[in-house]
Amino acid sequence: MEHDCAIIDDKNAFRYRAAAIIVEDGCVLLAGNGVDDYYYSVGGAVHMGETSEEAVKREVFEEAGVNYEVDHLAVIHENFFIGSSGLKGVNFHELTFYYMMKPMGKRNLTGQSTTMSGVKETMHWVPIDELDKCKAYPTFMKKFLKSEHRGVEHIVTDARD
C-alpha cells in the first residue's frame, strides 16, 4: 500500500495534496459524499515518491474515471482548518497544489470512488456562476475562476476560528 505524505495525530495534522481544477462548459467539477454537507476539490494525498502532477492525474482518474491531462500548475494553497467527519476537531495544516486540467469538451464521468473512511463519493458539475450558492471548498475557487491569472498563485486560507 502506498504511503500518503501526511502526519496525523490526535490533535494536529499536516497533509500534502494535489487537486484538479476541471472546467467544462462554464462548470467546475467538485466532489461530494453522503456524510459531509459541502462540496470539495477533486484530488487527494500525494504518495511518498510521487510528484504532485502524477498524484493529480491519478486522483482525477480514481475519482472521476477520466484521464484528464494537466495544463499547468495554477495555485499553491496553504490551508489551515479544523477537521470534520472522521477527523473532527483536528487542527489541519494542508498544502495543496492545484492544477488546471485541459478541457475535454465533454462531461462524461465513470468514476466510483470512496473517501478515506469508506463513504461513496459523487462528482458534481457546478456552474461557476452558482458557486456562491453552495457550500464548497476551497472557498477561493469562484473568485479564482472569474479572474485572469499569470503564473502560479499562492493563496493562504485560515479557517480555524
mmCIF file of C-alpha atoms in Angstrom:
data_model
loop_
_atom_site.group_PDB
_atom_site.id
_atom_site.type_symbol
_atom_site.label_atom_id
_atom_site.label_comp_id
_atom_site.label_asym_id
_atom_site.label_seq_id
_atom_site.Cartn_x
_atom_site.Cartn_y
_atom_site.Cartn_z
ATOM 1 C CA MET A 1 0.000 0.000 0.000
ATOM 2 C CA GLU A 2 1.223 3.496 -0.836
ATOM 3 C CA HIS A 3 2.034 5.879 1.993
ATOM 4 C CA ASP A 4 0.453 9.324 1.889
ATOM 5 C CA CYS A 5 2.575 12.390 2.542
ATOM 6 C CA ALA A 6 0.784 13.152 5.794
ATOM 7 C CA ILE A 7 1.401 13.303 9.531
ATOM 8 C CA ILE A 8 -1.711 12.940 11.655
ATOM 9 C CA ASP A 9 -2.066 12.524 15.422
ATOM 10 C CA ASP A 10 -4.959 13.118 17.825
ATOM 11 C CA LYS A 11 -4.800 16.919 17.695
ATOM 12 C CA ASN A 12 -2.748 18.035 14.696
ATOM 13 C CA ALA A 13 -2.267 17.047 11.085
ATOM 14 C CA PHE A 14 -0.160 18.016 8.105
ATOM 15 C CA ARG A 15 -1.285 16.843 4.691
ATOM 16 C CA TYR A 16 0.262 17.306 1.225
ATOM 17 C CA ARG A 17 -2.372 17.113 -1.532
ATOM 18 C CA ALA A 18 -2.726 17.549 -5.262
ATOM 19 C CA ALA A 19 -6.049 18.730 -6.657
ATOM 20 C CA ALA A 20 -7.581 19.447 -10.034
ATOM 21 C CA ILE A 21 -9.414 22.442 -11.409
ATOM 22 C CA ILE A 22 -11.539 20.953 -14.186
ATOM 23 C CA VAL A 23 -13.773 23.349 -16.118
ATOM 24 C CA GLU A 24 -16.173 22.255 -18.867
ATOM 25 C CA ASP A 25 -18.996 24.384 -20.337
ATOM 26 C CA GLY A 26 -18.876 27.011 -17.585
ATOM 27 C CA CYS A 27 -18.981 24.394 -14.817
ATOM 28 C CA VAL A 28 -16.300 23.249 -12.384
ATOM 29 C CA LEU A 29 -16.067 19.632 -11.243
ATOM 30 C CA LEU A 30 -16.367 19.139 -7.481
ATOM 31 C CA ALA A 31 -16.723 16.052 -5.297
ATOM 32 C CA GLY A 32 -19.231 15.354 -2.559
ATOM 33 C CA ASN A 33 -20.290 12.494 -0.325
ATOM 34 C CA GLY A 34 -23.206 11.372 1.815
ATOM 35 C CA VAL A 35 -21.656 12.444 5.130
ATOM 36 C CA ASP A 36 -20.274 15.965 4.636
ATOM 37 C CA ASP A 37 -22.606 18.880 3.836
ATOM 38 C CA TYR A 38 -20.246 20.501 1.338
ATOM 39 C CA TYR A 39 -18.509 20.007 -1.996
ATOM 40 C CA TYR A 40 -14.718 19.811 -2.268
ATOM 41 C CA SER A 41 -11.988 19.740 -4.868
ATOM 42 C CA VAL A 42 -11.247 16.598 -6.842
ATOM 43 C CA GLY A 43 -7.891 15.369 -5.603
ATOM 44 C CA GLY A 44 -6.161 13.770 -2.688
ATOM 45 C CA ALA A 45 -2.961 12.899 -0.925
ATOM 46 C CA VAL A 46 0.336 12.786 -2.733
ATOM 47 C CA HIS A 47 2.012 9.430 -2.096
ATOM 48 C CA MET A 48 5.625 9.119 -0.959
ATOM 49 C CA GLY A 49 7.890 9.167 -4.025
ATOM 50 C CA GLU A 50 5.143 10.546 -6.290
ATOM 51 C CA THR A 51 5.176 14.021 -7.868
ATOM 52 C CA SER A 52 2.174 16.262 -7.332
ATOM 53 C CA GLU A 53 1.478 16.147 -11.077
ATOM 54 C CA GLU A 54 1.442 12.329 -11.042
ATOM 55 C CA ALA A 55 -0.823 12.452 -7.985
ATOM 56 C CA VAL A 56 -3.391 14.803 -9.517
ATOM 57 C CA LYS A 57 -3.701 12.672 -12.653
ATOM 58 C CA ARG A 58 -4.090 9.516 -10.534
ATOM 59 C CA GLU A 59 -6.638 11.136 -8.207
ATOM 60 C CA VAL A 60 -8.748 12.518 -11.069
ATOM 61 C CA PHE A 61 -8.839 9.085 -12.691
ATOM 62 C CA GLU A 62 -9.701 7.362 -9.390
ATOM 63 C CA GLU A 63 -12.483 9.822 -8.539
ATOM 64 C CA ALA A 64 -13.896 10.802 -11.948
ATOM 65 C CA GLY A 65 -12.869 7.809 -14.074
ATOM 66 C CA VAL A 66 -11.417 10.040 -16.792
ATOM 67 C CA ASN A 67 -7.785 10.621 -17.825
ATOM 68 C CA TYR A 68 -7.529 14.408 -17.856
ATOM 69 C CA GLU A 69 -4.210 15.954 -18.873
ATOM 70 C CA VAL A 70 -2.512 18.668 -16.837
ATOM 71 C CA ASP A 71 -2.443 22.111 -18.424
ATOM 72 C CA HIS A 72 -0.426 23.927 -15.727
ATOM 73 C CA LEU A 73 0.141 24.411 -12.013
ATOM 74 C CA ALA A 74 -2.299 27.189 -11.054
ATOM 75 C CA VAL A 75 -2.350 27.591 -7.261
ATOM 76 C CA ILE A 76 -0.295 26.636 -4.236
ATOM 77 C CA HIS A 77 -2.778 26.704 -1.355
ATOM 78 C CA GLU A 78 -1.792 26.753 2.309
ATOM 79 C CA ASN A 79 -4.944 25.835 4.187
ATOM 80 C CA PHE A 80 -5.429 25.940 7.958
ATOM 81 C CA PHE A 81 -8.710 24.469 9.252
ATOM 82 C CA ILE A 82 -10.353 22.274 11.857
ATOM 83 C CA GLY A 83 -11.169 18.777 10.602
ATOM 84 C CA SER A 84 -14.632 17.273 10.228
ATOM 85 C CA SER A 85 -16.144 13.793 9.851
ATOM 86 C CA GLY A 86 -13.626 11.148 10.930
ATOM 87 C CA LEU A 87 -11.026 13.810 11.800
ATOM 88 C CA LYS A 88 -13.366 16.127 13.723
ATOM 89 C CA GLY A 89 -11.535 18.681 15.863
ATOM 90 C CA VAL A 90 -8.066 18.003 14.405
ATOM 91 C CA ASN A 91 -6.020 21.154 13.583
ATOM 92 C CA PHE A 92 -5.031 20.828 9.924
ATOM 93 C CA HIS A 93 -2.150 22.423 8.053
ATOM 94 C CA GLU A 94 -2.685 21.394 4.467
ATOM 95 C CA LEU A 95 -0.540 22.209 1.443
ATOM 96 C CA THR A 96 -2.301 21.632 -1.889
ATOM 97 C CA PHE A 97 -1.004 22.078 -5.427
ATOM 98 C CA TYR A 98 -3.976 22.901 -7.687
ATOM 99 C CA TYR A 99 -3.525 22.008 -11.330
ATOM 100 C CA MET A 100 -5.626 23.453 -14.139
ATOM 101 C CA MET A 101 -6.569 20.492 -16.301
ATOM 102 C CA LYS A 102 -7.033 20.625 -20.090
ATOM 103 C CA PRO A 103 -10.743 20.645 -21.019
ATOM 104 C CA MET A 104 -12.002 17.634 -22.962
ATOM 105 C CA GLY A 105 -15.193 19.225 -24.301
ATOM 106 C CA LYS A 106 -17.464 16.737 -22.539
ATOM 107 C CA ARG A 107 -18.733 15.966 -19.067
ATOM 108 C CA ASN A 108 -18.870 12.143 -19.089
ATOM 109 C CA LEU A 109 -17.598 10.640 -15.838
ATOM 110 C CA THR A 110 -17.284 6.972 -14.926
ATOM 111 C CA GLY A 111 -15.521 7.022 -11.554
ATOM 112 C CA GLN A 112 -16.570 5.035 -8.497
ATOM 113 C CA SER A 113 -14.574 6.311 -5.540
ATOM 114 C CA THR A 114 -14.841 6.422 -1.763
ATOM 115 C CA THR A 115 -13.433 8.706 0.930
ATOM 116 C CA MET A 116 -10.653 7.615 3.304
ATOM 117 C CA SER A 117 -13.377 6.433 5.696
ATOM 118 C CA GLY A 118 -15.132 4.372 3.005
ATOM 119 C CA VAL A 119 -18.039 6.720 2.173
ATOM 120 C CA LYS A 120 -19.101 6.763 -1.507
ATOM 121 C CA GLU A 121 -18.046 9.917 -3.345
ATOM 122 C CA THR A 122 -20.100 11.571 -6.055
ATOM 123 C CA MET A 123 -18.972 14.015 -8.745
ATOM 124 C CA HIS A 124 -20.877 17.250 -9.404
ATOM 125 C CA TRP A 125 -20.608 19.759 -12.259
ATOM 126 C CA VAL A 126 -21.338 23.055 -10.502
ATOM 127 C CA PRO A 127 -21.932 26.156 -12.651
ATOM 128 C CA ILE A 128 -19.190 28.667 -11.819
ATOM 129 C CA ASP A 129 -21.821 31.427 -11.564
ATOM 130 C CA GLU A 130 -23.599 29.435 -8.832
ATOM 131 C CA LEU A 131 -20.591 28.535 -6.674
ATOM 132 C CA ASP A 132 -21.525 31.179 -4.111
ATOM 133 C CA LYS A 133 -24.926 29.470 -3.646
ATOM 134 C CA CYS A 134 -23.430 26.234 -2.375
ATOM 135 C CA LYS A 135 -21.019 25.300 0.391
ATOM 136 C CA ALA A 136 -17.815 24.422 -1.423
ATOM 137 C CA TYR A 137 -14.112 24.229 -0.622
ATOM 138 C CA PRO A 138 -11.704 25.718 -1.370
ATOM 139 C CA THR A 139 -13.519 28.990 -0.792
ATOM 140 C CA PHE A 140 -11.258 30.870 -3.245
ATOM 141 C CA MET A 141 -12.489 28.873 -6.260
ATOM 142 C CA LYS A 142 -15.238 31.183 -7.616
ATOM 143 C CA LYS A 143 -13.093 34.325 -7.377
ATOM 144 C CA PHE A 144 -10.171 32.450 -8.929
ATOM 145 C CA LEU A 145 -12.238 31.126 -11.845
ATOM 146 C CA LYS A 146 -13.755 34.567 -12.544
ATOM 147 C CA SER A 147 -10.407 36.382 -12.901
ATOM 148 C CA GLU A 148 -7.361 36.347 -15.177
ATOM 149 C CA HIS A 149 -4.114 34.777 -13.967
ATOM 150 C CA ARG A 150 -0.464 34.734 -14.879
ATOM 151 C CA GLY A 151 1.947 32.339 -13.295
ATOM 152 C CA VAL A 152 1.267 30.373 -10.127
ATOM 153 C CA GLU A 153 -0.806 31.988 -7.374
ATOM 154 C CA HIS A 154 -0.063 31.485 -3.698
ATOM 155 C CA ILE A 155 -3.222 31.556 -1.565
ATOM 156 C CA VAL A 156 -3.417 31.196 2.216
ATOM 157 C CA THR A 157 -6.714 30.355 3.912
ATOM 158 C CA ASP A 158 -7.098 30.265 7.696
ATOM 159 C CA ALA A 159 -10.484 28.939 8.829
ATOM 160 C CA ARG A 160 -9.513 27.871 12.344
ATOM 161 C CA ASP A 161 -11.608 30.500 14.108
#
